[in-house]
Amino acid sequence: MIKARNLTKKFGNFVAVDNINLTVEKGKIFGFLGSNGAGKTTTIRMLTGSLRPTSGEIEILGLNMKTHELEIKRRIGVVPDEPRIYDHLKGYEYLEFVMDIYRVNGKEVKDRIQELSEAFGVDYLFKQVSDMSHGMKQKLMLISVLMRKPEVIFLDEPTVGLDAKSAKILKELLKKYASQGTTIFLTTHILEIAEKMCDEIAIIDKGKIIAQGTMETLRNGENKSLEDLFLELTAQEEDIKNIVEML
Ligand SMILES: Nc1ncnc2c1ncn2[C@@H]1O[C@H](COP(=O)(O)OP(=O)(O)OP(=O)(O)O)[C@@H](O)[C@H]1O
């Protein structure tokens, strides 16, 4: 479903993503973790066709990104870390715009908009985007992606800015979609989300994948939380101790 082979991105001499390999099977939830600046967003941007890799291969839904970029973009959904929506549109105009672009319409999609709006408490579709808060825009963005029922969904920090109820609904919805065959790739700094939701986890550090597998494989027989494992693997445990002592 999602495959990256020897994927690298350089910005000038700086290597943001360094020769990574990953595979996500259909219907799985894959959590991509890493500290600030580790390379998560850069990887998502390459996997979704919005940034050209320096080298390496990407395959989504069995299609090569180099030869089938448009078809891939038509069949996937992307929720970026910052909602990018035209300010001058009203909420419903934005949804209509997305429906036009993806050529999805009809009763099914409209019903889904209705259901998703109710689920996320979106009762402001007549408001102009410029007058919406960050969380309100984030929910509109989520509806615009989920209403299309894409086969693969990429979400960059999806719960940031969402209230507790909306975040919970989103997590449950993603689990439900995955059980119905949708493939989910998400980044998060909230390790508890990854621990509870993801079938498989990869940790990226300074552009390189330093650990990958199910929670069981990552734990390797020890009864550790993902937070402990993450800090240990990214060698930040000692740092934190010293910093707290210093303060
Ligand atoms: N267009 C760009 N030009 C130059 N450097 C870039 C560019 N985009 C990203 N970088 C650098 O690449 C590295 C990885 O950035 P990226 O946004 O992928 O990190 P991230 O893991 O998503 O971080 P965060 O958790 O803070 O969102 C960072 O050092 C960043 O400064």
Tab-separated table of C-alpha atoms and ligand atoms in Angstrom:
chain	number	residue	atom	x	y	z
A	1	MET	CA	0.000	0.000	0.000
A	2	ILE	CA	2.692	2.486	1.048
A	3	LYS	CA	6.290	1.697	0.163
A	4	ALA	CA	9.390	3.837	0.344
A	5	ARG	CA	12.718	2.491	-0.844
A	6	ASN	CA	16.009	4.246	-0.102
A	7	LEU	CA	14.184	7.542	0.166
A	8	THR	CA	16.407	10.594	0.625
A	9	LYS	CA	15.765	14.332	0.663
A	10	LYS	CA	18.543	16.878	0.721
A	11	PHE	CA	18.059	20.631	1.086
A	12	GLY	CA	21.384	21.906	-0.275
A	13	ASN	CA	23.995	19.958	1.683
A	14	PHE	CA	21.632	19.202	4.541
A	15	VAL	CA	20.186	15.669	4.556
A	16	ALA	CA	16.668	15.964	6.012
A	17	VAL	CA	15.640	12.378	5.186
A	18	ASP	CA	18.428	9.868	4.909
A	19	ASN	CA	17.894	6.688	2.910
A	20	ILE	CA	14.760	5.434	4.655
A	21	ASN	CA	12.811	2.260	3.884
A	22	LEU	CA	9.285	1.583	5.031
A	23	THR	CA	6.268	-0.514	4.128
A	24	VAL	CA	2.707	-0.092	5.350
A	25	GLU	CA	0.215	-2.829	4.492
A	26	LYS	CA	-3.440	-2.254	3.593
A	27	GLY	CA	-5.699	-1.605	6.574
A	28	LYS	CA	-2.854	-0.834	8.981
A	29	ILE	CA	-2.320	2.255	11.106
A	30	PHE	CA	1.318	3.321	10.917
A	31	GLY	CA	2.726	5.811	13.417
A	32	PHE	CA	5.722	7.890	12.367
A	33	LEU	CA	7.441	9.386	15.395
A	34	GLY	CA	10.400	11.669	15.861
A	35	SER	CA	11.609	14.784	17.655
A	36	ASN	CA	11.167	18.279	16.192
A	37	GLY	CA	13.036	18.541	12.907
A	38	ALA	CA	13.613	14.762	12.634
A	39	GLY	CA	12.189	14.577	9.088
A	40	LYS	CA	8.555	13.493	9.535
A	41	THR	CA	6.836	16.255	7.540
A	42	THR	CA	9.478	16.073	4.811
A	43	THR	CA	8.783	12.330	4.504
A	44	ILE	CA	5.004	12.834	4.365
A	45	ARG	CA	5.416	15.543	1.746
A	46	MET	CA	7.420	13.160	-0.429
A	47	LEU	CA	5.014	10.243	0.111
A	48	THR	CA	2.063	12.421	-0.898
A	49	GLY	CA	3.696	13.881	-3.986
A	50	SER	CA	4.103	17.456	-2.795
A	51	LEU	CA	7.909	17.321	-2.550
A	52	ARG	CA	10.243	15.601	-5.004
A	53	PRO	CA	12.749	13.228	-3.362
A	54	THR	CA	16.447	13.674	-4.048
A	55	SER	CA	16.593	9.922	-4.601
A	56	GLY	CA	14.658	6.747	-3.907
A	57	GLU	CA	11.381	5.193	-4.923
A	58	ILE	CA	7.827	5.657	-3.661
A	59	GLU	CA	4.961	3.309	-4.344
A	60	ILE	CA	1.418	4.020	-3.155
A	61	LEU	CA	-1.466	1.630	-3.882
A	62	GLY	CA	0.895	-0.295	-6.140
A	63	LEU	CA	1.573	2.825	-8.259
A	64	ASN	CA	4.934	4.478	-8.727
A	65	MET	CA	5.002	8.151	-7.708
A	66	LYS	CA	7.219	9.079	-10.664
A	67	THR	CA	4.811	7.731	-13.262
A	68	HIS	CA	1.382	7.910	-11.550
A	69	GLU	CA	1.523	11.028	-9.364
A	70	LEU	CA	-1.906	12.321	-10.383
A	71	GLU	CA	-3.700	9.025	-9.882
A	72	ILE	CA	-2.065	8.619	-6.478
A	73	LYS	CA	-3.120	12.153	-5.485
A	74	ARG	CA	-6.669	11.428	-6.577
A	75	ARG	CA	-6.893	8.303	-4.435
A	76	ILE	CA	-5.200	9.450	-1.223
A	77	GLY	CA	-6.173	11.989	1.421
A	78	VAL	CA	-3.756	14.331	3.182
A	79	VAL	CA	-4.335	16.260	6.391
A	80	PRO	CA	-1.304	18.566	6.771
A	81	ASP	CA	-0.037	19.877	10.119
A	82	GLU	CA	-1.286	23.381	9.317
A	83	PRO	CA	-4.735	23.622	7.713
A	84	ARG	CA	-4.270	25.372	4.374
A	85	ILE	CA	-7.673	26.622	3.272
A	86	TYR	CA	-8.534	29.671	1.161
A	87	ASP	CA	-9.451	32.435	3.604
A	88	HIS	CA	-12.078	34.088	1.443
A	89	LEU	CA	-14.280	30.972	1.123
A	90	LYS	CA	-17.083	29.976	3.422
A	91	GLY	CA	-16.829	26.476	4.961
A	92	TYR	CA	-19.377	24.896	2.646
A	93	GLU	CA	-17.798	26.623	-0.390
A	94	TYR	CA	-14.495	25.002	0.478
A	95	LEU	CA	-16.128	21.555	0.670
A	96	GLU	CA	-17.843	22.166	-2.702
A	97	PHE	CA	-14.496	23.234	-4.154
A	98	VAL	CA	-12.874	19.982	-2.962
A	99	MET	CA	-15.803	17.962	-4.330
A	100	ASP	CA	-15.314	19.642	-7.723
A	101	ILE	CA	-11.581	18.995	-7.794
A	102	TYR	CA	-11.939	15.330	-6.889
A	103	ARG	CA	-15.107	14.941	-8.938
A	104	VAL	CA	-16.988	13.418	-6.029
A	105	ASN	CA	-20.569	14.399	-5.541
A	106	GLY	CA	-23.959	12.939	-4.991
A	107	LYS	CA	-26.025	11.993	-2.009
A	108	GLU	CA	-23.458	9.678	-0.431
A	109	VAL	CA	-20.851	12.414	-0.060
A	110	LYS	CA	-23.404	14.966	1.121
A	111	ASP	CA	-24.700	12.503	3.718
A	112	ARG	CA	-21.158	11.900	4.874
A	113	ILE	CA	-20.539	15.665	5.218
A	114	GLN	CA	-23.656	15.827	7.365
A	115	GLU	CA	-22.540	12.902	9.547
A	116	LEU	CA	-18.973	14.176	9.928
A	117	SER	CA	-20.165	17.732	10.715
A	118	GLU	CA	-22.366	16.368	13.462
A	119	ALA	CA	-19.593	14.113	14.789
A	120	PHE	CA	-17.048	16.965	14.994
A	121	GLY	CA	-19.554	19.621	16.055
A	122	VAL	CA	-19.075	21.616	12.849
A	123	ASP	CA	-22.066	23.951	12.820
A	124	TYR	CA	-20.189	26.809	11.166
A	125	LEU	CA	-20.095	25.883	7.491
A	126	PHE	CA	-21.588	29.305	6.636
A	127	LYS	CA	-18.741	31.115	8.366
A	128	GLN	CA	-15.838	32.499	6.345
A	129	VAL	CA	-12.594	30.513	6.759
A	130	SER	CA	-10.706	33.695	7.782
A	131	ASP	CA	-13.030	33.969	10.796
A	132	MET	CA	-12.444	30.393	11.990
A	133	SER	CA	-10.079	29.369	14.793
A	134	HIS	CA	-7.191	26.949	14.124
A	135	GLY	CA	-9.167	23.989	15.515
A	136	MET	CA	-12.247	24.938	13.485
A	137	LYS	CA	-10.177	24.998	10.287
A	138	GLN	CA	-8.545	21.698	11.232
A	139	LYS	CA	-11.966	20.061	11.551
A	140	LEU	CA	-13.101	21.497	8.211
A	141	MET	CA	-9.922	20.110	6.645
A	142	LEU	CA	-10.608	16.684	8.207
A	143	ILE	CA	-14.157	16.669	6.823
A	144	SER	CA	-12.871	17.618	3.359
A	145	VAL	CA	-10.583	14.574	3.405
A	146	LEU	CA	-12.774	12.026	5.211
A	147	MET	CA	-15.873	12.814	3.117
A	148	ARG	CA	-14.058	11.329	0.084
A	149	LYS	CA	-13.238	8.049	1.855
A	150	PRO	CA	-9.742	7.873	0.346
A	151	GLU	CA	-7.995	4.502	0.278
A	152	VAL	CA	-4.907	5.850	2.043
A	153	ILE	CA	-4.929	8.737	4.531
A	154	PHE	CA	-1.846	10.668	5.640
A	155	LEU	CA	-2.235	12.829	8.746
A	156	ASP	CA	0.490	15.110	10.092
A	157	GLU	CA	-0.142	15.741	13.804
A	158	PRO	CA	-3.898	15.285	13.380
A	159	THR	CA	-4.985	15.942	16.961
A	160	VAL	CA	-3.119	19.232	17.445
A	161	GLY	CA	-5.661	21.981	17.979
A	162	LEU	CA	-8.596	19.603	18.415
A	163	ASP	CA	-10.651	19.594	21.605
A	164	ALA	CA	-10.717	16.367	23.638
A	165	LYS	CA	-14.025	15.119	22.226
A	166	SER	CA	-13.074	15.756	18.588
A	167	ALA	CA	-9.660	14.143	19.111
A	168	LYS	CA	-11.302	11.043	20.585
A	169	ILE	CA	-13.832	10.860	17.731
A	170	LEU	CA	-11.053	11.205	15.170
A	171	LYS	CA	-9.027	8.403	16.784
A	172	GLU	CA	-12.042	6.079	16.885
A	173	LEU	CA	-12.987	6.958	13.314
A	174	LEU	CA	-9.473	6.223	12.044
A	175	LYS	CA	-9.520	2.839	13.784
A	176	LYS	CA	-12.895	2.077	12.205
A	177	TYR	CA	-11.707	3.094	8.723
A	178	ALA	CA	-8.573	0.968	9.120
A	179	SER	CA	-10.687	-2.050	10.099
A	180	GLN	CA	-12.603	-1.475	6.844
A	181	GLY	CA	-9.376	-1.546	4.801
A	182	THR	CA	-8.184	2.089	4.755
A	183	THR	CA	-4.449	2.495	5.258
A	184	ILE	CA	-3.460	5.232	7.719
A	185	PHE	CA	-0.079	6.949	8.046
A	186	LEU	CA	0.162	9.453	10.864
A	187	THR	CA	2.761	11.469	12.713
A	188	THR	CA	2.312	12.431	16.305
A	189	HIS	CA	4.268	13.735	19.271
A	190	ILE	CA	1.660	12.223	21.553
A	191	LEU	CA	3.225	8.847	22.223
A	192	GLU	CA	0.147	7.542	23.982
A	193	ILE	CA	-1.803	7.918	20.709
A	194	ALA	CA	0.812	5.910	18.836
A	195	GLU	CA	0.927	3.276	21.548
A	196	LYS	CA	-2.840	2.824	21.669
A	197	MET	CA	-3.707	3.197	17.985
A	198	CYS	CA	-0.879	2.077	15.759
A	199	ASP	CA	-0.281	-1.426	14.430
A	200	GLU	CA	3.257	-0.471	13.580
A	201	ILE	CA	5.586	2.346	14.581
A	202	ALA	CA	8.738	3.822	13.088
A	203	ILE	CA	11.000	6.272	14.870
A	204	ILE	CA	12.963	8.735	12.765
A	205	ASP	CA	15.922	10.586	14.231
A	206	LYS	CA	18.009	13.128	12.307
A	207	GLY	CA	16.588	11.787	9.059
A	208	LYS	CA	17.300	8.102	9.738
A	209	ILE	CA	14.870	5.426	10.862
A	210	ILE	CA	16.313	4.099	14.102
A	211	ALA	CA	13.567	1.656	15.095
A	212	GLN	CA	10.584	0.096	13.408
A	213	GLY	CA	8.044	-2.582	14.273
A	214	THR	CA	5.001	-3.382	16.371
A	215	MET	CA	4.905	-2.248	20.014
A	216	GLU	CA	5.813	-5.855	20.954
A	217	THR	CA	8.920	-5.899	18.759
A	218	LEU	CA	9.983	-2.454	19.964
A	219	ARG	CA	9.524	-3.510	23.603
A	220	ASN	CA	11.683	-6.558	22.988
A	221	GLY	CA	10.360	-8.444	25.993
A	222	GLU	CA	10.671	-5.495	28.392
A	223	ASN	CA	7.621	-3.886	29.937
A	224	LYS	CA	8.351	-0.304	28.874
A	225	SER	CA	6.091	2.500	27.747
A	226	LEU	CA	6.587	3.951	24.291
A	227	GLU	CA	7.677	7.196	25.951
A	228	ASP	CA	10.540	5.416	27.749
A	229	LEU	CA	11.511	3.544	24.594
A	230	PHE	CA	11.379	6.690	22.464
A	231	LEU	CA	13.542	8.707	24.847
A	232	GLU	CA	15.984	5.834	25.217
A	233	LEU	CA	16.272	5.220	21.480
A	234	THR	CA	16.677	8.889	20.633
A	235	ALA	CA	19.211	9.174	23.492
A	236	GLN	CA	17.340	11.960	25.233
A	237	GLU	CA	16.863	10.372	28.664
A	238	GLU	CA	20.205	11.509	30.071
A	239	ASP	CA	19.682	15.022	28.596
A	240	ILE	CA	16.325	15.356	30.333
A	241	LYS	CA	17.794	14.302	33.704
A	242	ASN	CA	20.593	16.877	33.400
A	243	ILE	CA	18.237	19.646	32.272
A	244	VAL	CA	15.793	19.041	35.129
A	245	GLU	CA	18.677	18.984	37.626
A	246	MET	CA	19.976	22.272	36.230
A	247	LEU	CA	16.616	24.067	36.496
B	1	LIG	N1	12.242	23.633	2.483
B	1	LIG	C1	13.235	23.383	3.353
B	1	LIG	N2	14.447	23.944	3.175
B	1	LIG	C2	15.469	23.697	4.022
B	1	LIG	N3	15.377	22.884	5.102
B	1	LIG	C3	14.182	22.303	5.319
B	1	LIG	C4	13.054	22.526	4.474
B	1	LIG	N4	12.007	21.799	4.946
B	1	LIG	C5	12.462	21.170	6.042
B	1	LIG	N5	13.762	21.470	6.270
B	1	LIG	C6	14.597	20.956	7.360
B	1	LIG	O1	14.517	19.535	7.351
B	1	LIG	C7	14.521	19.037	8.678
B	1	LIG	C8	13.303	18.150	8.867
B	1	LIG	O2	12.139	18.979	8.892
B	1	LIG	P1	10.674	18.356	9.043
B	1	LIG	O3	9.712	19.472	8.877
B	1	LIG	O4	10.553	17.193	8.161
B	1	LIG	O5	10.710	17.874	10.567
B	1	LIG	P2	9.573	17.221	11.465
B	1	LIG	O6	10.095	15.909	11.925
B	1	LIG	O7	8.289	17.239	10.760
B	1	LIG	O8	9.549	18.229	12.711
B	1	LIG	P3	8.351	18.765	13.657
B	1	LIG	O9	8.050	17.668	14.609
B	1	LIG	O10	9.003	19.925	14.344
B	1	LIG	O11	7.207	19.167	12.783
B	1	LIG	C9	14.578	20.251	9.608
B	1	LIG	O12	15.917	20.465	9.998
B	1	LIG	C10	14.083	21.388	8.723
B	1	LIG	O13	14.658	22.622	9.111
